[in-house]
GROMACS .gro file of N, CA and C in nm:
model
  162
    1MET      N    1  19.022  -5.735   6.255
    1MET     CA    2  19.129  -5.810   6.318
    1MET      C    3  19.067  -5.920   6.406
    2THR      N    4  19.119  -6.039   6.393
    2THR     CA    5  19.079  -6.150   6.479
    2THR      C    6  19.160  -6.144   6.607
    3ARG      N    7  19.091  -6.153   6.718
    3ARG     CA    8  19.158  -6.145   6.848
    3ARG      C    9  19.176  -6.284   6.905
    4THR      N   10  19.282  -6.302   6.980
    4THR     CA   11  19.307  -6.426   7.053
    4THR      C   12  19.273  -6.401   7.199
    5TRP      N   13  19.186  -6.486   7.255
    5TRP     CA   14  19.142  -6.471   7.393
    5TRP      C   15  19.206  -6.578   7.479
    6ARG      N   16  19.248  -6.541   7.599
    6ARG     CA   17  19.310  -6.635   7.694
    6ARG      C   18  19.232  -6.634   7.825
    7THR      N   19  19.232  -6.750   7.890
    7THR     CA   20  19.171  -6.765   8.022
    7THR      C   21  19.281  -6.806   8.119
    8SER      N   22  19.279  -6.753   8.238
    8SER     CA   23  19.380  -6.785   8.337
    8SER      C   24  19.380  -6.933   8.371
    9SER      N   25  19.498  -6.990   8.386
    9SER     CA   26  19.508  -7.131   8.428
    9SER      C   27  19.465  -7.148   8.574
   10HIS      N   28  19.457  -7.040   8.649
   10HIS     CA   29  19.414  -7.044   8.789
   10HIS      C   30  19.263  -7.052   8.804
   11SER      N   31  19.190  -7.030   8.695
   11SER     CA   32  19.045  -7.020   8.704
   11SER      C   33  18.975  -7.155   8.706
   12GLY      N   34  19.037  -7.260   8.655
   12GLY     CA   35  18.970  -7.389   8.648
   12GLY      C   36  18.856  -7.389   8.548
   13ASN      N   37  18.852  -7.291   8.457
   13ASN     CA   38  18.749  -7.279   8.354
   13ASN      C   39  18.608  -7.261   8.408
   14VAL      N   40  18.594  -7.205   8.526
   14VAL     CA   41  18.462  -7.178   8.584
   14VAL      C   42  18.457  -7.032   8.629
   15ASN      N   43  18.351  -6.963   8.592
   15ASN     CA   44  18.331  -6.823   8.633
   15ASN      C   45  18.457  -6.739   8.609
   16CYS      N   46  18.499  -6.732   8.485
   16CYS     CA   47  18.627  -6.670   8.451
   16CYS      C   48  18.610  -6.542   8.372
   17VAL      N   49  18.718  -6.470   8.365
   17VAL     CA   50  18.730  -6.364   8.267
   17VAL      C   51  18.834  -6.408   8.165
   18GLN      N   52  18.822  -6.354   8.046
   18GLN     CA   53  18.919  -6.379   7.941
   18GLN      C   54  18.982  -6.246   7.904
   19VAL      N   55  19.104  -6.253   7.857
   19VAL     CA   56  19.175  -6.131   7.817
   19VAL      C   57  19.233  -6.150   7.678
   20SER      N   58  19.231  -6.043   7.602
   20SER     CA   59  19.293  -6.039   7.470
   20SER      C   60  19.386  -5.918   7.467
   21LEU      N   61  19.514  -5.944   7.448
   21LEU     CA   62  19.615  -5.838   7.453
   21LEU      C   63  19.670  -5.810   7.314
   22THR      N   64  19.682  -5.682   7.281
   22THR     CA   65  19.753  -5.638   7.161
   22THR      C   66  19.844  -5.523   7.204
   23THR      N   67  19.921  -5.471   7.111
   23THR     CA   68  20.004  -5.356   7.145
   23THR      C   69  19.920  -5.230   7.165
   24ALA      N   70  19.797  -5.231   7.115
   24ALA     CA   71  19.711  -5.113   7.123
   24ALA      C   72  19.619  -5.111   7.245
   25ASP      N   73  19.581  -5.231   7.294
   25ASP     CA   74  19.486  -5.235   7.405
   25ASP      C   75  19.480  -5.373   7.469
   26ALA      N   76  19.403  -5.380   7.576
   26ALA     CA   77  19.371  -5.506   7.643
   26ALA      C   78  19.220  -5.509   7.659
   27LEU      N   79  19.157  -5.615   7.611
   27LEU     CA   80  19.013  -5.632   7.628
   27LEU      C   81  18.990  -5.743   7.729
   28VAL      N   82  18.890  -5.725   7.814
   28VAL     CA   83  18.854  -5.824   7.916
   28VAL      C   84  18.705  -5.851   7.902
   29ARG      N   85  18.669  -5.981   7.902
   29ARG     CA   86  18.528  -6.018   7.889
   29ARG      C   87  18.494  -6.136   7.979
   30ASP      N   88  18.367  -6.160   7.997
   30ASP     CA   89  18.315  -6.271   8.076
   30ASP      C   90  18.320  -6.397   7.991
   31SER      N   91  18.383  -6.502   8.039
   31SER     CA   92  18.395  -6.625   7.960
   31SER      C   93  18.262  -6.695   7.940
   32LYS      N   94  18.163  -6.665   8.022
   32LYS     CA   95  18.031  -6.726   8.007
   32LYS      C   96  17.944  -6.649   7.908
   33ASN      N   97  17.987  -6.531   7.868
   33ASN     CA   98  17.910  -6.447   7.777
   33ASN      C   99  18.005  -6.384   7.676
   34THR      N  100  18.064  -6.466   7.592
   34THR     CA  101  18.169  -6.419   7.501
   34THR      C  102  18.118  -6.324   7.394
   35SER      N  103  17.988  -6.322   7.369
   35SER     CA  104  17.934  -6.227   7.271
   35SER      C  105  17.888  -6.097   7.338
   36GLY      N  106  17.901  -6.090   7.469
   36GLY     CA  107  17.861  -5.971   7.544
   36GLY      C  108  17.968  -5.863   7.539
   37PRO      N  109  17.950  -5.759   7.618
   37PRO     CA  110  18.044  -5.646   7.617
   37PRO      C  111  18.179  -5.683   7.678
   38SER      N  112  18.278  -5.604   7.644
   38SER     CA  113  18.411  -5.622   7.703
   38SER      C  114  18.461  -5.487   7.753
   39LEU      N  115  18.553  -5.494   7.847
   39LEU     CA  116  18.617  -5.373   7.899
   39LEU      C  117  18.747  -5.350   7.823
   40ARG      N  118  18.773  -5.227   7.784
   40ARG     CA  119  18.896  -5.195   7.711
   40ARG      C  120  18.988  -5.114   7.801
   41PHE      N  121  19.115  -5.155   7.805
   41PHE     CA  122  19.218  -5.085   7.882
   41PHE      C  123  19.330  -5.044   7.788
   42THR      N  124  19.387  -4.927   7.810
   42THR     CA  125  19.509  -4.890   7.739
   42THR      C  126  19.622  -4.978   7.794
   43PRO      N  127  19.732  -4.992   7.722
   43PRO     CA  128  19.843  -5.071   7.776
   43PRO      C  129  19.890  -5.020   7.912
   44LYS      N  130  19.895  -4.889   7.930
   44LYS     CA  131  19.939  -4.832   8.059
   44LYS      C  132  19.841  -4.867   8.171
   45ALA      N  133  19.712  -4.856   8.145
   45ALA     CA  134  19.611  -4.889   8.246
   45ALA      C  135  19.612  -5.038   8.278
   46TRP      N  136  19.632  -5.122   8.176
   46TRP     CA  137  19.637  -5.268   8.198
   46TRP      C  138  19.756  -5.304   8.288
   47ARG      N  139  19.873  -5.248   8.259
   47ARG     CA  140  19.990  -5.274   8.343
   47ARG      C  141  19.966  -5.231   8.487
   48ALA      N  142  19.904  -5.115   8.504
   48ALA     CA  143  19.875  -5.065   8.639
   48ALA      C  144  19.780  -5.160   8.711
   49LEU      N  145  19.681  -5.212   8.642
   49LEU     CA  146  19.585  -5.304   8.702
   49LEU      C  147  19.652  -5.435   8.744
   50VAL      N  148  19.722  -5.500   8.653
   50VAL     CA  149  19.777  -5.633   8.684
   50VAL      C  150  19.894  -5.627   8.781
   51THR      N  151  19.965  -5.517   8.787
   51THR     CA  152  20.076  -5.510   8.883
   51THR      C  153  20.026  -5.484   9.025
   52ARG      N  154  19.902  -5.444   9.040
   52ARG     CA  155  19.845  -5.421   9.173
   52ARG      C  156  19.758  -5.535   9.222
   53MET      N  157  19.741  -5.638   9.141
   53MET     CA  158  19.661  -5.754   9.183
   53MET      C  159  19.744  -5.845   9.272
   54PRO      N  160  19.678  -5.907   9.371
   54PRO     CA  161  19.752  -5.999   9.460
   54PRO      C  162  19.794  -6.126   9.387
   0.00000   0.00000   0.00000
């Protein structure tokens, strides 16, 4: 499966994280190292994370 990655518009494209969302999971990676590792969150864990961010 090909994933679509997004970067926050608040980041200014510098020192960012990217996120790829599907119905099965959310992956987060470093935008400066796109071939490096990513963090995987279940949909429930992703919602919990983003709803607690300022």
